C-alpha positions as a printed NumPy array, in Angstrom:
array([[162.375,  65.377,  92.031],
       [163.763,  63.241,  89.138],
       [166.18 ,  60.799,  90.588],
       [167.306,  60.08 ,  86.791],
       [168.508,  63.449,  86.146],
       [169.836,  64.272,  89.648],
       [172.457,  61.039,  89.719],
       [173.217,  62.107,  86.317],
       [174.437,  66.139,  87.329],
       [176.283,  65.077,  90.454],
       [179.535,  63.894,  88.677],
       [179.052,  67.681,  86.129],
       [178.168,  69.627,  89.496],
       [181.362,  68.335,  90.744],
       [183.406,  69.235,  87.489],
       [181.565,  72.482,  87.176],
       [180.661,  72.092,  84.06 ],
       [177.126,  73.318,  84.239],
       [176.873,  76.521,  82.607],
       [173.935,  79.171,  82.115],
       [173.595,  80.163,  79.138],
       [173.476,  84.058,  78.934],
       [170.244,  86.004,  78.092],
       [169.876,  87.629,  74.625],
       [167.457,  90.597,  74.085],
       [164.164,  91.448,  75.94 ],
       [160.929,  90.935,  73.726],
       [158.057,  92.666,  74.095],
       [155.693,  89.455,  75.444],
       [156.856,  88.418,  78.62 ],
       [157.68 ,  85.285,  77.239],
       [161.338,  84.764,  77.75 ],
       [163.73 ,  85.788,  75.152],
       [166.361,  84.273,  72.403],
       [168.668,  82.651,  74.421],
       [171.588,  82.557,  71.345],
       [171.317,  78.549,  71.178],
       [168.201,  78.756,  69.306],
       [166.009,  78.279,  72.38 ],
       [164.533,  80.223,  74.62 ],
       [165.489,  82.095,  77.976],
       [163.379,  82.316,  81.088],
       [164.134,  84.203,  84.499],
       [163.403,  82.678,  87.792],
       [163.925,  85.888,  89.927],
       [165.327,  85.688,  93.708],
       [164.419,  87.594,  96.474],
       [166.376,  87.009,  99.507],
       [168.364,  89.082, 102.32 ],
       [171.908,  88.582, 100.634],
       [173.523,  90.659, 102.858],
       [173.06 ,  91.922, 106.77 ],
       [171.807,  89.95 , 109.602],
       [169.889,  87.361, 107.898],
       [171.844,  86.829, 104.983],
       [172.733,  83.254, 105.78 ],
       [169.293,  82.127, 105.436],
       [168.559,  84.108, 102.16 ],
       [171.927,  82.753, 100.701],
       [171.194,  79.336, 101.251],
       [167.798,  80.309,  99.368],
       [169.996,  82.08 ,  95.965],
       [172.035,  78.671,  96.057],
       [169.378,  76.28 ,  95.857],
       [167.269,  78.037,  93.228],
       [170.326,  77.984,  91.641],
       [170.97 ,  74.319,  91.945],
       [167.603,  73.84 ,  90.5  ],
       [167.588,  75.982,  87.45 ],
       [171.343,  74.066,  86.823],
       [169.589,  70.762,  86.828],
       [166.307,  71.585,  84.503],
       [169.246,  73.303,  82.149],
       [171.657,  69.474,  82.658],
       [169.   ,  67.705,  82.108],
       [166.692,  69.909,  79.299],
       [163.901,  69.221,  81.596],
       [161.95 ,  71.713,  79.321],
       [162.686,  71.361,  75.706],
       [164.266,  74.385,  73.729],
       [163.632,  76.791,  77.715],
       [166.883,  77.211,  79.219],
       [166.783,  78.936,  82.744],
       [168.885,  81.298,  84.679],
       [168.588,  82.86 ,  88.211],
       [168.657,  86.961,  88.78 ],
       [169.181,  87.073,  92.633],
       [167.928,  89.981,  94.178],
       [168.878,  91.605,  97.316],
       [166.229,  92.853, 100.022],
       [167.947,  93.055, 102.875],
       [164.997,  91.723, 104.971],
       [163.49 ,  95.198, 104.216],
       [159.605,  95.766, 103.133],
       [160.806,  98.464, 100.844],
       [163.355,  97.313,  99.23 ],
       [161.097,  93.859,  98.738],
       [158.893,  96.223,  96.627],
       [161.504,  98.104,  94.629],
       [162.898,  94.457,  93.566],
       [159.267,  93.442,  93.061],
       [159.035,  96.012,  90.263],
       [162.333,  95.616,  88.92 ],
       [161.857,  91.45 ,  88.658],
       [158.008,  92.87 ,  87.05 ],
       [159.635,  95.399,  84.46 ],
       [162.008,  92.002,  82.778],
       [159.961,  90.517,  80.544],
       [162.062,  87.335,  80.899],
       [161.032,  86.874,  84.256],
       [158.436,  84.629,  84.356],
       [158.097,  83.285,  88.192],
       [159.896,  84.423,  91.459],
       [161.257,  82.274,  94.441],
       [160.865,  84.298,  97.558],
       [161.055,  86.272, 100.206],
       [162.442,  85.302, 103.109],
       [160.548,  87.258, 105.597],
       [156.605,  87.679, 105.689],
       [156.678,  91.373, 106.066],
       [158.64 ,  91.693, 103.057],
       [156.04 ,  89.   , 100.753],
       [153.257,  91.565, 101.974],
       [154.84 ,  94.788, 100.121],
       [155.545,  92.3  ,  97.119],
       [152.492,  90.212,  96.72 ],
       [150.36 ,  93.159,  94.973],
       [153.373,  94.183,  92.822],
       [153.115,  90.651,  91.415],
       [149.727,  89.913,  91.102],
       [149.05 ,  92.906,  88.842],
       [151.418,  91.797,  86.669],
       [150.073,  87.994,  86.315],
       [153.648,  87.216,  87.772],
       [153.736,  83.988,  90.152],
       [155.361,  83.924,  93.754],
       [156.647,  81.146,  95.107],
       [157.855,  81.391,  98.569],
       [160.102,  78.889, 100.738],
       [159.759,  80.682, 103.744],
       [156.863,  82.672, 104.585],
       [154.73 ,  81.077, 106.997],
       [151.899,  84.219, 108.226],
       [148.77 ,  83.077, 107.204],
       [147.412,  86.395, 105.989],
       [149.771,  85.906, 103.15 ],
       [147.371,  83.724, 101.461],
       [144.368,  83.541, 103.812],
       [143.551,  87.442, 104.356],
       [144.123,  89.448, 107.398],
       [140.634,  87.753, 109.017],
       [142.214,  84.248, 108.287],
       [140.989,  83.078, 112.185],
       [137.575,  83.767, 111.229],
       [137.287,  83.503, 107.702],
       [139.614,  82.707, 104.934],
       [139.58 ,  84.403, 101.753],
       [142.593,  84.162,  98.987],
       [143.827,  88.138,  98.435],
       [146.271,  86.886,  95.628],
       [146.047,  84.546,  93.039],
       [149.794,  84.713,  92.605],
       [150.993,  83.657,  95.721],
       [152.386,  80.259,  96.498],
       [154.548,  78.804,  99.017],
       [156.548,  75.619,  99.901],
       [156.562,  76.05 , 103.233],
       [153.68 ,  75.37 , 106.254],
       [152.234,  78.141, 107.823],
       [152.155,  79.457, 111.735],
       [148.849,  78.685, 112.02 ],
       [150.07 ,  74.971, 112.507],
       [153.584,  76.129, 113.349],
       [152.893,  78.065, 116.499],
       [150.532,  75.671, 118.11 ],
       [153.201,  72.487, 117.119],
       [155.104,  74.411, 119.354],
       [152.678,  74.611, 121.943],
       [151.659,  70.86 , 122.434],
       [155.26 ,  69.854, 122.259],
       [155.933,  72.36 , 124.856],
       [152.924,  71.648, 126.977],
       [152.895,  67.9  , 126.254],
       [156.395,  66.731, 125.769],
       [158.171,  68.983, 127.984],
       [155.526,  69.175, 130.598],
       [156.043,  73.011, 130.713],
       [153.834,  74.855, 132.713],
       [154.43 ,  78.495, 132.156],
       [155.575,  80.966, 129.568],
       [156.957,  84.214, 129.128],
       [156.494,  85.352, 125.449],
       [158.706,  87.69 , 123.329],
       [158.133,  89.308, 120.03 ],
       [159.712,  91.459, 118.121],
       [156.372,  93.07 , 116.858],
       [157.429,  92.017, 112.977],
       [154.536,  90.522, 110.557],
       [156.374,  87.017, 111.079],
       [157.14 ,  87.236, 114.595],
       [154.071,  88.911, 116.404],
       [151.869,  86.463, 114.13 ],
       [153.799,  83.149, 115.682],
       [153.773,  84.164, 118.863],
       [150.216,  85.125, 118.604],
       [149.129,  81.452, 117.531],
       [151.44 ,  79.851, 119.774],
       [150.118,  82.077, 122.639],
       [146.287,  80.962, 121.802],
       [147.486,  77.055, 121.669],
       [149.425,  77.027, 124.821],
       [146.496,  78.62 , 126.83 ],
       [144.245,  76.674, 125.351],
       [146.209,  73.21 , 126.43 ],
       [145.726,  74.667, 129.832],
       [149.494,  76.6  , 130.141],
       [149.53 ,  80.055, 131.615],
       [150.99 ,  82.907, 129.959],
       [153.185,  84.954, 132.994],
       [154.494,  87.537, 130.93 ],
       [154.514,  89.504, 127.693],
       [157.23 ,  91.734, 126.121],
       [158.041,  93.182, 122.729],
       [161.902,  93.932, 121.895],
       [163.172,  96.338, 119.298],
       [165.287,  94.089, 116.673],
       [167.51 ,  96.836, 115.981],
       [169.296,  96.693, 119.431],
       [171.08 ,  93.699, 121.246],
       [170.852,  94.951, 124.802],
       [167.895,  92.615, 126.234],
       [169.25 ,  92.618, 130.086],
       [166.006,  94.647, 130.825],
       [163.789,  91.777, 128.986],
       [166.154,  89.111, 130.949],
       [165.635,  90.561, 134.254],
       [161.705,  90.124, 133.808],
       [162.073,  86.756, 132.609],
       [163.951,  85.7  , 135.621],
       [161.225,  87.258, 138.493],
       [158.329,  85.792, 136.385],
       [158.795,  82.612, 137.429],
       [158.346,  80.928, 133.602],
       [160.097,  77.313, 133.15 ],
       [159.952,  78.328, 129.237],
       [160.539,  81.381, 127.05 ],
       [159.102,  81.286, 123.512],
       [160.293,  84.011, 121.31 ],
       [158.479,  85.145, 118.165],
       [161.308,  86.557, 115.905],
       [164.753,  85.349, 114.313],
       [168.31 ,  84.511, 115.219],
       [170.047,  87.411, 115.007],
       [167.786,  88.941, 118.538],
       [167.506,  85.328, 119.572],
       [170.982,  84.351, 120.19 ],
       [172.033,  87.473, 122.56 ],
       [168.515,  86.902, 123.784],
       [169.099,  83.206, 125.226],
       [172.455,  84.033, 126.183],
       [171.798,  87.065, 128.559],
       [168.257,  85.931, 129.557],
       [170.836,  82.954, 131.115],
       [173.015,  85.344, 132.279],
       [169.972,  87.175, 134.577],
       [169.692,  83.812, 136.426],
       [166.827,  82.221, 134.55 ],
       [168.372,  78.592, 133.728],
       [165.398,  78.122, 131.098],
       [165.169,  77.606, 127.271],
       [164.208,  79.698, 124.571],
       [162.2  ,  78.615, 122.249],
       [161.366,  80.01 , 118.84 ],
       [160.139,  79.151, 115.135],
       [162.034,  78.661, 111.9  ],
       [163.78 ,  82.349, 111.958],
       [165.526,  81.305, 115.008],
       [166.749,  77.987, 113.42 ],
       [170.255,  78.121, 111.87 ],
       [174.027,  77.823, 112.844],
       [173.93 ,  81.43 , 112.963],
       [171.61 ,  81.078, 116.289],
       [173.702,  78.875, 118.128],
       [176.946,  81.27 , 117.589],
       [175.384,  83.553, 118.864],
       [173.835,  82.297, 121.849],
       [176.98 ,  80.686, 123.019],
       [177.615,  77.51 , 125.166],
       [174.345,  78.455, 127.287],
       [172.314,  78.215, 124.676],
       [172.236,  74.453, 124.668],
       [169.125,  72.999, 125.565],
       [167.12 ,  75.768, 123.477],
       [164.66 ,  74.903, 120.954],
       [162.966,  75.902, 117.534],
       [160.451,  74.33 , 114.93 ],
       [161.042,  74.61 , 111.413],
       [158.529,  73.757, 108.374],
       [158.965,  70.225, 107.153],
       [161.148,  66.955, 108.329],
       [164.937,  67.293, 108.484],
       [166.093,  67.393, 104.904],
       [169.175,  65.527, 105.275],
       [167.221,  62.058, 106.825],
       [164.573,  62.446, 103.844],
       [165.246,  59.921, 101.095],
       [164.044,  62.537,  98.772],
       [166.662,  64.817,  99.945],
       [169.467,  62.883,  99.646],
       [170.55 ,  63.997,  95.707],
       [170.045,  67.297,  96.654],
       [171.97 ,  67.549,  99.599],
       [174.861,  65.547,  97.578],
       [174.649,  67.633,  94.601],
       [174.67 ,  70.8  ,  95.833],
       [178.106,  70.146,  98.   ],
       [178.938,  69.029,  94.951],
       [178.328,  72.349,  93.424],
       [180.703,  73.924,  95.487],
       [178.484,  76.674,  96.757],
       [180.44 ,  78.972,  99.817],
       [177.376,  79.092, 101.911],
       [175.244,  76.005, 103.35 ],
       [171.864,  75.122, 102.306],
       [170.337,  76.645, 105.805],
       [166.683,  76.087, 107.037],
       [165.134,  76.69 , 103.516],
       [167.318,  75.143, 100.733],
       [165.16 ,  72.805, 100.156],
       [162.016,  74.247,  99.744],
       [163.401,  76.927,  97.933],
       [164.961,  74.   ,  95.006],
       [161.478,  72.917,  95.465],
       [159.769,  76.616,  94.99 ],
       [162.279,  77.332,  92.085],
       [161.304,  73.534,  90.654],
       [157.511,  74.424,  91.001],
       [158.05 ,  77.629,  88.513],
       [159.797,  75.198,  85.856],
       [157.265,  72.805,  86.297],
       [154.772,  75.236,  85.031],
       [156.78 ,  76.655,  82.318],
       [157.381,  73.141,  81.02 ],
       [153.043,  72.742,  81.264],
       [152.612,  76.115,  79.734],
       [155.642,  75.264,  76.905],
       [153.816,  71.735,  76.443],
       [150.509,  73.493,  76.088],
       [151.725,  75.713,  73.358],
       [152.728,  73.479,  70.588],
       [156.529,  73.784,  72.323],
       [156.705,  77.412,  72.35 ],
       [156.052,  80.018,  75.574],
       [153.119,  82.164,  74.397],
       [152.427,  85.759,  74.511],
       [150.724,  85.84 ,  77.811],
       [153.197,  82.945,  79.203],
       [153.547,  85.15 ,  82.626],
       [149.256,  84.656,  83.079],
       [149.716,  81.064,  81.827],
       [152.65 ,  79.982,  84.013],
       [150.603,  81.553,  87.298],
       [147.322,  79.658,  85.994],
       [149.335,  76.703,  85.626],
       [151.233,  76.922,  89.134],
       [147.549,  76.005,  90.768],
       [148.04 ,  72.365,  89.56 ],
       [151.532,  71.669,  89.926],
       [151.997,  68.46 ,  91.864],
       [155.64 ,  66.653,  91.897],
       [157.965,  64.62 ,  94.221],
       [160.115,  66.911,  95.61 ],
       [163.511,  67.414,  98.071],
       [160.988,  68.144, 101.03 ],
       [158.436,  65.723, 100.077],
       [155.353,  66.001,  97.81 ],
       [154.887,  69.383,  96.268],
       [151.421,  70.61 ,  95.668],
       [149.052,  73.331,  96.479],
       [145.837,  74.101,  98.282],
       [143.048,  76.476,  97.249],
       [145.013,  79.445,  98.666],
       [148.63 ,  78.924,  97.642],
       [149.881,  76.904, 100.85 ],
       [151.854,  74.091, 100.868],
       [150.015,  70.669, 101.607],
       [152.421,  68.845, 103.416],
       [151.823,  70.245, 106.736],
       [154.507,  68.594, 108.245],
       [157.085,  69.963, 110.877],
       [160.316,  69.439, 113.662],
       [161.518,  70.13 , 116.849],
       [164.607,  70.901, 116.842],
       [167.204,  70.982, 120.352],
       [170.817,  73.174, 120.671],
       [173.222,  69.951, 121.897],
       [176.491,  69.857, 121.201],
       [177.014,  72.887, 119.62 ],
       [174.753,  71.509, 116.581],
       [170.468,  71.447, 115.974],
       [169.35 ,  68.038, 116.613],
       [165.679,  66.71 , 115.007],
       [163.665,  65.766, 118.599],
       [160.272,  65.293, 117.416],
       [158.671,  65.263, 113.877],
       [154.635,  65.573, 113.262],
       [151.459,  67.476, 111.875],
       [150.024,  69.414, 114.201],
       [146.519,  68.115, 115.439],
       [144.227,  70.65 , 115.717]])
């Protein structure tokens, strides 16, 4: 991130005087249209849940692509390119992740897309984009078949060239959870939960293999249906297992009655759970027994990152209703990865986007490298992130509280 341009914005953010400008006509290229101020317009689509259950994580994700198409505009990060946001909604659902997949495809201004949320929805969007040259950058997705192939534990093989994301994967995130569990906590036995989702099944999968591994014993398995909230069935099993721990492969809007009546049954133990399970949203839910639970997320807590710090400022200086949530700031940093590429692609091109700027921009995405809100941004041979880091996060005092940063050591 440019700390120039960031101090510079916070005092406009504040006056809201940033303004998009609005975008003229569709060409026939793919390469952005006349924006009216005798520059060009590019798209950075959105794909989020914007309403329903998980809508405070996917809002926090419109905001801060927002936030970061605002300050390449502020700033005229990429000379005569000004960028605006069309925010999507897919209501955590596969198909509507594909209908807005095609819809973001048939823009021609649209020339890189921050999102999904959810894993399950990235897997009924990836080939949409790839066939149409159109990069992906995701804040959130962290299944490793995304951009390692369904065989990824044996073998991994890039399906789409496309695909990108800012965020670490549950290969690493799963078994973090593990060792701190195993090692930190000292405990002993497990009962795991799913609720048999792409992103869920696949964490609790890895964290399962980690945990046994480390020498922990599993003492019982069960898969929940997401669509109900009644888990006193799931709660009573819990409780005559025996386990000191629950880990629960899912997100906050099962996890939160979860913890709460698996307490209620009698079993005085924590839940623990990945990055779907961490935000505010989790701890209403779960109520005051919920303290003492516990959830990994991707990266180090944004707000005690020195890199973070402008971002966090500016965008409660933007005034935006909803907070910043799990994935704000990779998603500012997914949404600054696109621009960075437009700006190499613009550069490349004697200052102009060319005809086949939505192949170019993809192309270009490979070698993107920049100081970002999480951290350094940059990308391996098959889209993931490179900074591998993650936290352990605790419920106290009706807040999350950072416990434990690290890699995972494999």
């Amino acid at each position: 991130m440019r700390q120039r341009s960031l101090i510079a914005i916070t005092a406009a953010l504040a006056a809201g005087a940033l303004t998009l400008t609005a975008c003229g006509s569709r060409d026939d290229n793919g390469g952005g249209s006349d924006s009216g101020n005798g520059g060009t317009t590019v798209v950075i689509g959105v794909d989020a849940p914007l309403t329903g259950d998980l809508s405070a994580l996917g809002l926090g994700i419109k905001n801060s692509a927002d936030l970061a198409a605002k300050t390449a505009n502020k700033e005229k990060f990429v000379e005569g390119v000004t960028f605006k946001i069309e925010a999507l909604d897919d209501q955590a659902q596969p198909s509507s992740g594909q209908q807005n997949a095609t819809k973001l495809v048939a823009n021609d201004d649209v020339l890189g897309v921050v999102g999904p949320l959810n894993s399950s929805v990235a897997e009924s969007m990836q080939k949409v984009f790839d066939d149409a040259k159109l990069v992906q950058v995701s804040p959130a997705n962290t299944n490793p078949a995304l951009s390692q192939g369904q065989d990824w534990q044996k073998s991994q093989t890039r399906p789409y060239k496309s695909y990108f994301r800012t965020s670490t994967t549950d290969a690493i995130q799963g078994p973090f959870a593990a060792q701190y569990l195993y090692n930190d906590s000292k405990k002993r036995k497990v009962f795991v939960i799913d609720d048999k989702k792409t992103y869920g099944a696949g964490l609790a999968a890895t964290f399962t293999t980690e945990f046994k591994k480390l020498g922990g014993k599993v003492v019982g398995t069960e898969h929940i249906n997401p669509d109900t909230k009644d888990f006193s069935a799931v709660a009573t099993k819990v409780k005559n297992s025996g386990a000191d721990v629950v880990y629960y492969g899912g997100e906050y809007p099962q996890a939160g009655p979860l913890s709460k009546q698996i307490k209620a049954a009698g079993a005085k133990i924590p839940l623990v759970g990945g990055d779907g399970i961490y935000s505010a949203d989790f701890i209403k839910l779960a109520g005051a027994s919920g303290t003492g639970d516990l959830a990994t997320s991707v990266g180090a807590p944004v707000e005690e990152l020195p890199s973070a710090k402008e971002f966090v400022a500016n965008y409660k200086a933007a005034g935006y209703k909803e907070a910043y949530e799990a994935y704000g700031g990779y998603s500012y940093d997914s949404a600054w990865a696109v621009i960075e590429a437009v700006k190499k692609v613009v550069e490349d091109n004697d200052g102009k986007l060319p005809d086949d700027a939505r192949e170019k921009v993809t192309a270009a995405m490979q070698n993107v490298s920049f100081d970002g809100v999480t951290g350094k941004v940059s990308f391996d041979e098959y889209g993931d992130a490179t900074n591998k880091q993650l936290t352990v996060y605790a419920v106290e005092n009706g807040d999350w509280k950072d416990v434990k940063s690290g890699t995972f050591t494999g």
